[in-house]
Structure formats: structure tokens, C-alpha cells
Short mmCIF file of C-alpha atoms in Angstrom, two decimals:
data_model
loop_
_atom_site.label_atom_id
_atom_site.label_comp_id
_atom_site.label_asym_id
_atom_site.label_seq_id
_atom_site.Cartn_x
_atom_site.Cartn_y
_atom_site.Cartn_z
CA UNK A 1 -14.09 8.94 124.20
CA UNK A 2 -12.04 7.05 126.77
CA UNK A 3 -8.55 8.29 127.56
CA UNK A 4 -5.18 6.54 127.62
CA UNK A 5 -1.78 7.41 129.03
CA UNK A 6 1.31 7.55 126.86
CA UNK A 7 4.51 7.14 128.82
CA UNK A 8 4.17 8.24 132.42
CA UNK A 9 1.55 10.97 132.29
CA UNK A 10 0.60 12.20 128.80
CA UNK A 11 -3.17 11.76 128.61
CA UNK A 12 -4.70 11.42 125.15
CA UNK A 13 -7.92 10.11 123.65
CA UNK A 14 -7.87 6.34 123.18
CA UNK A 15 -7.94 6.97 119.44
CA UNK A 16 -5.94 9.75 117.85
CA UNK A 17 -6.59 11.46 114.54
CA UNK A 18 -3.91 11.09 111.88
CA UNK A 19 -4.04 14.32 109.89
CA UNK A 20 -1.48 13.41 107.21
CA UNK A 21 -3.96 12.24 104.57
CA UNK A 22 -5.74 15.59 104.53
CA UNK A 23 -2.75 17.14 102.78
CA UNK A 24 -0.29 14.45 101.76
CA UNK A 25 -0.03 11.10 99.95
CA UNK A 26 -3.70 10.62 99.07
CA UNK A 27 -4.01 12.59 95.86
CA UNK A 28 -4.70 16.36 95.71
CA UNK A 29 -4.88 17.89 99.17
CA UNK A 30 -8.25 18.28 100.83
CA UNK A 31 -9.26 21.94 100.54
CA UNK A 32 -8.15 23.85 103.62
CA UNK A 33 -11.61 24.92 104.77
CA UNK A 34 -12.85 21.34 104.54
CA UNK A 35 -9.75 19.97 106.31
CA UNK A 36 -10.19 22.47 109.14
CA UNK A 37 -13.86 21.51 109.42
CA UNK A 38 -13.01 17.80 109.60
CA UNK A 39 -10.39 18.30 112.31
CA UNK A 40 -12.78 20.41 114.39
CA UNK A 41 -15.50 17.81 113.89
CA UNK A 42 -13.11 15.13 115.14
CA UNK A 43 -12.49 17.20 118.26
CA UNK A 44 -16.23 17.54 118.82
CA UNK A 45 -16.60 13.77 118.54
CA UNK A 46 -14.01 13.29 121.29
CA UNK A 47 -10.60 13.04 119.66
CA UNK A 48 -8.06 15.01 121.69
CA UNK A 49 -4.86 13.71 120.06
CA UNK A 50 -3.88 15.04 116.63
CA UNK A 51 -0.87 13.91 114.62
CA UNK A 52 0.98 15.85 111.91
CA UNK A 53 4.56 16.42 110.67
CA UNK A 54 6.62 19.10 108.99
CA UNK A 55 7.02 16.92 105.88
CA UNK A 56 3.30 16.37 105.30
CA UNK A 57 3.16 18.62 102.26
CA UNK A 58 0.93 18.42 99.25
CA UNK A 59 -0.76 20.31 96.47
CA UNK A 60 -4.35 21.48 96.16
CA UNK A 61 -6.26 20.68 92.98
CA UNK A 62 -5.48 24.16 91.59
CA UNK A 63 -1.74 23.79 92.17
CA UNK A 64 -1.40 25.75 95.42
CA UNK A 65 0.88 24.25 98.07
CA UNK A 66 -0.75 22.58 101.08
CA UNK A 67 0.92 22.40 104.47
CA UNK A 68 -0.55 19.99 107.00
CA UNK A 69 0.88 21.70 110.07
CA UNK A 70 -0.73 24.99 109.05
CA UNK A 71 -4.10 23.30 108.65
CA UNK A 72 -3.81 21.59 112.04
CA UNK A 73 -2.70 24.80 113.70
CA UNK A 74 -5.63 26.79 112.32
CA UNK A 75 -8.16 24.09 113.14
CA UNK A 76 -7.08 23.59 116.74
CA UNK A 77 -6.18 27.17 117.67
CA UNK A 78 -9.59 27.88 119.30
CA UNK A 79 -9.28 24.79 121.52
CA UNK A 80 -5.51 24.62 121.86
CA UNK A 81 -5.58 24.00 125.62
CA UNK A 82 -7.98 21.07 125.23
CA UNK A 83 -5.94 18.98 122.77
CA UNK A 84 -2.59 17.26 122.37
CA UNK A 85 -0.68 18.04 119.18
CA UNK A 86 2.06 15.73 117.95
CA UNK A 87 4.44 16.65 115.16
CA UNK A 88 7.70 15.30 113.75
CA UNK A 89 11.11 16.36 112.52
CA UNK A 90 13.96 14.84 110.59
CA UNK A 91 12.46 13.81 107.24
CA UNK A 92 11.91 15.36 103.85
CA UNK A 93 10.43 13.71 100.79
CA UNK A 94 12.16 13.41 97.44
CA UNK A 95 9.57 11.58 95.39
CA UNK A 96 8.88 8.32 97.19
CA UNK A 97 12.20 8.39 99.04
CA UNK A 98 12.70 9.75 102.56
CA UNK A 99 15.78 11.84 103.22
CA UNK A 100 16.61 11.82 106.92
CA UNK A 101 18.48 14.49 108.87
CA UNK A 102 18.47 14.59 112.68
CA UNK A 103 21.48 16.80 113.26
CA UNK A 104 20.90 19.06 116.29
CA UNK A 105 21.05 22.20 114.14
CA UNK A 106 18.42 20.74 111.81
CA UNK A 107 16.17 19.86 114.73
CA UNK A 108 16.46 23.41 116.03
CA UNK A 109 15.42 24.84 112.68
CA UNK A 110 12.59 22.34 112.37
CA UNK A 111 11.04 22.97 115.76
CA UNK A 112 10.93 26.72 115.18
CA UNK A 113 9.22 26.21 111.85
CA UNK A 114 6.68 23.79 113.30
CA UNK A 115 5.87 26.08 116.22
CA UNK A 116 5.19 28.91 113.78
CA UNK A 117 3.05 26.83 111.42
CA UNK A 118 1.11 25.23 114.28
CA UNK A 119 0.60 28.67 115.85
CA UNK A 120 1.53 27.38 119.27
CA UNK A 121 4.14 28.06 121.94
CA UNK A 122 4.73 24.38 122.71
CA UNK A 123 4.46 21.11 120.80
CA UNK A 124 3.02 18.48 123.12
CA UNK A 125 4.73 15.44 121.58
CA UNK A 126 7.64 15.82 119.18
CA UNK A 127 8.84 12.75 117.29
CA UNK A 128 12.02 11.95 115.49
CA UNK A 129 10.30 10.91 112.27
CA UNK A 130 12.88 8.34 111.23
CA UNK A 131 16.19 7.22 112.68
CA UNK A 132 19.19 8.99 111.13
CA UNK A 133 22.09 6.52 110.95
CA UNK A 134 24.54 9.44 110.84
CA UNK A 135 23.47 10.84 114.23
CA UNK A 136 23.82 8.99 117.53
CA UNK A 137 20.60 8.55 119.53
CA UNK A 138 22.25 10.23 122.52
CA UNK A 139 22.77 13.42 120.49
CA UNK A 140 19.11 13.47 119.44
CA UNK A 141 17.93 12.78 122.99
CA UNK A 142 20.11 15.54 124.43
CA UNK A 143 18.62 18.00 121.93
CA UNK A 144 15.14 16.87 123.01
CA UNK A 145 16.07 17.39 126.66
CA UNK A 146 17.16 20.93 125.84
CA UNK A 147 13.92 21.67 123.98
CA UNK A 148 11.90 20.37 126.91
CA UNK A 149 13.83 22.60 129.32
CA UNK A 150 13.24 25.56 127.01
CA UNK A 151 9.50 24.85 126.92
CA UNK A 152 9.39 24.36 123.14
CA UNK A 153 8.18 20.76 123.51
CA UNK A 154 6.59 18.85 126.40
CA UNK A 155 7.43 15.26 125.50
CA UNK A 156 9.29 13.46 122.77
CA UNK A 157 9.10 10.21 120.88
CA UNK A 158 10.62 8.15 118.08
CA UNK A 159 8.90 6.89 114.94
CA UNK A 160 9.91 3.46 113.61
CA UNK A 161 12.03 2.90 116.72
CA UNK A 162 14.20 -0.15 117.30
CA UNK A 163 14.95 -1.59 120.74
CA UNK A 164 18.62 -0.58 120.76
CA UNK A 165 17.93 2.95 119.58
CA UNK A 166 15.07 3.36 122.05
CA UNK A 167 17.14 2.17 125.01
CA UNK A 168 20.07 4.43 124.20
CA UNK A 169 17.88 7.48 123.64
CA UNK A 170 15.73 6.82 126.69
CA UNK A 171 18.83 6.65 128.91
CA UNK A 172 19.51 10.31 128.09
CA UNK A 173 15.98 11.75 127.97
CA UNK A 174 12.84 9.79 128.81
CA UNK A 175 10.95 8.75 125.69
CA UNK A 176 7.17 9.06 126.01
CA UNK A 177 6.05 7.16 122.92
CA UNK A 178 7.18 5.31 119.85
CA UNK A 179 5.10 5.68 116.72
CA UNK A 180 5.45 2.58 114.57
CA UNK A 181 3.49 1.01 111.74
CA UNK A 182 1.05 -1.54 113.17
CA UNK A 183 -2.03 -3.34 111.89
CA UNK A 184 -3.40 -6.83 111.44
CA UNK A 185 -1.24 -6.97 108.30
CA UNK A 186 1.87 -5.38 109.83
CA UNK A 187 2.73 -6.98 113.16
CA UNK A 188 6.52 -6.95 112.99
CA UNK A 189 6.90 -4.52 115.91
CA UNK A 190 5.07 -6.70 118.46
CA UNK A 191 8.39 -7.98 119.82
CA UNK A 192 8.99 -4.41 121.06
CA UNK A 193 6.02 -4.58 123.45
CA UNK A 194 7.96 -6.07 126.43
CA UNK A 195 10.56 -3.30 126.09
CA UNK A 196 7.87 -0.62 126.06
CA UNK A 197 6.37 -2.09 129.20
CA UNK A 198 9.76 -2.21 130.91
CA UNK A 199 10.56 1.40 130.04
CA UNK A 200 6.97 2.67 130.39
CA UNK A 201 6.78 3.97 126.84
CA UNK A 202 3.53 4.28 124.89
CA UNK A 203 2.89 2.84 121.42
CA UNK A 204 1.20 5.05 118.84
CA UNK A 205 0.10 2.90 115.90
CA UNK A 206 0.14 4.56 112.50
CA UNK A 207 -1.56 3.00 109.47
CA UNK A 208 -3.70 0.89 111.85
CA UNK A 209 -6.03 -0.04 108.97
CA UNK A 210 -3.13 -0.89 106.62
CA UNK A 211 -3.68 2.35 104.70
CA UNK A 212 -7.43 1.76 104.67
CA UNK A 213 -7.62 -1.72 103.15
CA UNK A 214 -8.87 -3.25 106.44
CA UNK A 215 -12.03 -1.15 106.22
CA UNK A 216 -13.32 -3.64 103.61
CA UNK A 217 -14.40 -0.58 101.64
CA UNK A 218 -12.31 -1.32 98.55
CA UNK A 219 -12.26 -3.89 95.76
CA UNK A 220 -9.95 -4.94 92.94
CA UNK A 221 -11.74 -2.38 90.78
CA UNK A 222 -11.01 0.56 93.08
CA UNK A 223 -9.11 3.37 91.37
CA UNK A 224 -7.08 6.16 92.94
CA UNK A 225 -6.31 9.72 91.90
CA UNK A 226 -2.93 10.80 90.59
CA UNK A 227 -0.55 11.24 93.50
CA UNK A 228 -2.37 8.77 95.75
CA UNK A 229 0.33 6.49 97.16
CA UNK A 230 -2.15 3.62 97.52
CA UNK A 231 -1.98 3.06 93.76
CA UNK A 232 1.50 1.57 94.29
CA UNK A 233 0.85 -0.31 97.53
CA UNK A 234 0.96 -4.12 97.29
CA UNK A 235 -2.22 -4.66 99.32
CA UNK A 236 -4.16 -2.67 96.70
CA UNK A 237 -2.99 -4.63 93.66
CA UNK A 238 -5.79 -6.47 91.86
CA UNK A 239 -4.43 -9.93 92.76
CA UNK A 240 -4.07 -8.99 96.45
CA UNK A 241 -7.82 -8.96 97.04
CA UNK A 242 -8.06 -12.69 96.42
CA UNK A 243 -4.97 -13.33 98.56
CA UNK A 244 -6.54 -11.36 101.41
CA UNK A 245 -10.03 -12.85 101.12
CA UNK A 246 -9.54 -14.95 104.28
CA UNK A 247 -8.57 -11.86 106.26
CA UNK A 248 -11.49 -9.84 104.91
CA UNK A 249 -13.88 -12.70 105.70
CA UNK A 250 -12.51 -12.91 109.25
CA UNK A 251 -13.08 -9.20 109.77
CA UNK A 252 -16.58 -9.31 108.34
CA UNK A 253 -17.56 -12.34 110.42
CA UNK A 254 -16.32 -10.75 113.62
CA UNK A 255 -17.97 -7.46 112.67
CA UNK A 256 -21.30 -9.18 112.10
CA UNK A 257 -21.08 -10.91 115.48
CA UNK A 258 -20.43 -7.58 117.25
CA UNK A 259 -22.82 -5.42 115.21
CA UNK A 260 -19.81 -3.40 114.15
CA UNK A 261 -17.92 -2.40 111.00
CA UNK A 262 -14.73 -4.20 109.88
CA UNK A 263 -12.60 -1.13 110.57
CA UNK A 264 -14.00 -0.97 114.09
CA UNK A 265 -12.98 -4.58 114.69
CA UNK A 266 -9.43 -3.84 113.50
CA UNK A 267 -9.15 -0.89 115.85
CA UNK A 268 -10.88 -2.58 118.79
CA UNK A 269 -8.50 -5.55 118.42
CA UNK A 270 -5.55 -3.20 118.68
CA UNK A 271 -6.98 -1.32 121.65
CA UNK A 272 -7.58 -4.58 123.50
CA UNK A 273 -4.06 -5.88 122.80
CA UNK A 274 -2.33 -3.44 125.16
CA UNK A 275 -3.57 -0.54 127.33
CA UNK A 276 -0.78 1.73 126.09
CA UNK A 277 -1.55 1.36 122.36
CA UNK A 278 -3.16 4.41 120.73
CA UNK A 279 -4.08 3.99 117.03
CA UNK A 280 -4.18 7.12 114.86
CA UNK A 281 -6.36 6.40 111.81
CA UNK A 282 -7.14 9.25 109.45
CA UNK A 283 -9.84 9.98 106.91
CA UNK A 284 -11.27 12.72 104.73
CA UNK A 285 -14.81 11.54 105.41
CA UNK A 286 -16.76 12.53 108.50
CA UNK A 287 -18.66 9.25 108.49
CA UNK A 288 -15.37 7.32 108.72
CA UNK A 289 -14.00 9.58 111.44
CA UNK A 290 -17.17 8.97 113.45
CA UNK A 291 -17.15 5.24 112.70
CA UNK A 292 -13.55 4.91 113.86
CA UNK A 293 -14.33 6.76 117.09
CA UNK A 294 -17.09 4.28 117.91
CA UNK A 295 -14.51 1.48 117.82
CA UNK A 296 -13.56 2.49 121.37
CA UNK A 297 -17.01 1.23 122.43
CA UNK A 298 -16.73 -2.13 120.66
CA UNK A 299 -16.13 -4.85 123.22
CA UNK A 300 -13.70 -7.61 122.33
CA UNK A 301 -12.96 -10.19 125.00
CA UNK A 302 -9.56 -11.68 125.70
CA UNK A 303 -10.86 -14.81 123.99
CA UNK A 304 -11.90 -12.77 120.93
CA UNK A 305 -8.41 -11.31 120.64
CA UNK A 306 -6.78 -14.71 121.06
CA UNK A 307 -9.06 -16.11 118.35
CA UNK A 308 -8.14 -13.28 116.00
CA UNK A 309 -4.42 -13.63 116.73
CA UNK A 310 -4.55 -17.36 116.06
CA UNK A 311 -6.34 -16.76 112.78
CA UNK A 312 -3.89 -14.03 111.73
CA UNK A 313 -1.01 -16.44 112.27
CA UNK A 314 -2.48 -18.87 109.73
CA UNK A 315 -4.40 -16.79 107.20
CA UNK A 316 -2.57 -16.17 103.90
CA UNK A 317 -2.06 -12.47 103.18
CA UNK A 318 -0.58 -10.35 100.45
CA UNK A 319 2.39 -8.14 101.03
CA UNK A 320 1.56 -4.86 102.73
CA UNK A 321 3.16 -1.47 102.31
CA UNK A 322 5.95 -1.13 104.84
CA UNK A 323 7.22 2.36 104.13
CA UNK A 324 9.36 4.20 101.60
CA UNK A 325 13.10 3.76 101.25
CA UNK A 326 15.21 5.92 103.56
CA UNK A 327 18.43 7.73 102.71
CA UNK A 328 20.68 9.77 104.98
#
């Protein structure tokens, strides 16, 4: 797989692997042995960038607790020097609400826990998972600078960053990447691109397939297991499929013209938009992980991207999940 640079010099695969869904938010957690196998298979395919977080917790079908960082740590331990591991601090889940806490003392506790669970001496890329309105960005950035000096992390980033917060944090300690929601259905962060280019900050796109709906693999009759967050997402409501028919038709038409799959077109579009964008789709199915990887070989021209962008500006769409409510 081709490589990309986040920030100044953090080299990663052009497509990262989002590990969250193996343990969290998509029904009962994938059994640990299977999750480890899938992550190692992704590495064999060419993924070198793996994303997790301390709050990606779940439950196995038999009631045992599942911890995503532990799974990622076990899977990547044999090839630790060949991969980039990203994790996050500052969020815990209470139902569907996110409780944020980025106090320096909390960050210190979090990084030690993540290092232990990931079975590593250094986290390559450590994100503030959500902005904490009670903590100034300068205080967070100074804590990151200290952790970098101590060798506990190599680089840091901000998830769901705003321009003001990014500028203030970056002035204290260089930010390597922002990780924001981005897909054909969620384009509200595109106005941040000029700022990223000015500051030389990478853009890691989470939910690049709008939580899977852009794969064209679902219908209004699709059902989800208990605990699968997609059951409450607006793009998966029965009436949304008709609202999104124009978008699905666009994807299928472009896919047919490129001998590709709809998900590959979505990812290839994103990769062609900017050279510093790195999508991190996830899946529990090897065939999807492989299919997504091949998107880096799908060629979209500048004209193709312009055509898609023009269509996206006019095509009616349903609402799309934009994240859970946040409380400090």
C-alpha cells in the first residue's frame, strides 16, 4: 500500500485501520482471537496505521468485558516496530453520552493505562479524543510536550478539532494530525483544509463510509444486533434509503465505470481530495478490509472528483450521524 505523511514526518499507510468496531459500538464484541487475526491480516495486506482509544470498551457475547487497546496491543506486538499505533485520551462513555476530561492529571493516568494495555513503551500518535471546554488548549498541549520529551508518545493530535483550538494548541506543541468525521455525507470540516495546509497538519478521516452506509451493502430491511449504534443512526432509518437513492446511484455508477466497489469509490474520492488525508475505515470482515485496501489503487482523475463534488452539492441526502452529545 502507498504511504502518506501526517504532519511533518509521520509516515503511515495511505489507508489506516479503525479498530474500534471490533470491540465497541457494533453489537457484542468480536471474539478476541478473531479480532487479533483480523488486525494481523490487515497488517499483512499493507495497513501500517492502526487506530484505537482507551474508551473503546465493549462486551463479548458471553458477558466478558472487551478492551480494544488490549486487542490491538496483542495483535501488533510481534510487529510493533513496523506499525504506527494511534490511541486517544479524554473521553468516557455513559450510555450514548461522552464525558470529557482533559485535565493534565487525567491525561497522565490515561497514558500510563494505554501504554500498559497496548504493551508498548511509546504511543506513536496520541489524540485528545474530544475538546474539553473546561481545560485550555495550551494546558493540553503543554502536557503533550512533556509526554513527548519523556518518550511516552511520539506525536499528538486532536479529534474533532476546531480552527481556534488547533491554532492555540499548535502554538505550544506542534500538532501532527486532526482526526475528524469526514465522508461524502459529512463534509462540514472541509473549511479546515486551508488551515491544515498552512500549519502542515494531517487529516485522519474517521467514519469515512458514514458508518458503513456508503458501501451500498445495506437496505431498509437491514437489522442490527442489540448494542449496535447503527440502529439509532439517521442514515439507517427505513425512510433514509429512499432519500439517499441519488447518492447510492452516483456511487454505483462511478463504481461500474471504474470496475470498483462503491466503498472503494468513496475512499478513493477522499484520497484524491488532499494528499494529507488518511481515511481509517474499519470492519469485522476480511473481505471488506481487503476491498478497502484496494481503494488506494482506484484511479480517480481531478475531473472525476470535481464531478462527484458537484453532484454531492446537489443530491438530496438524509441526515447522517454526527456524533454523541458531549458533557464536561
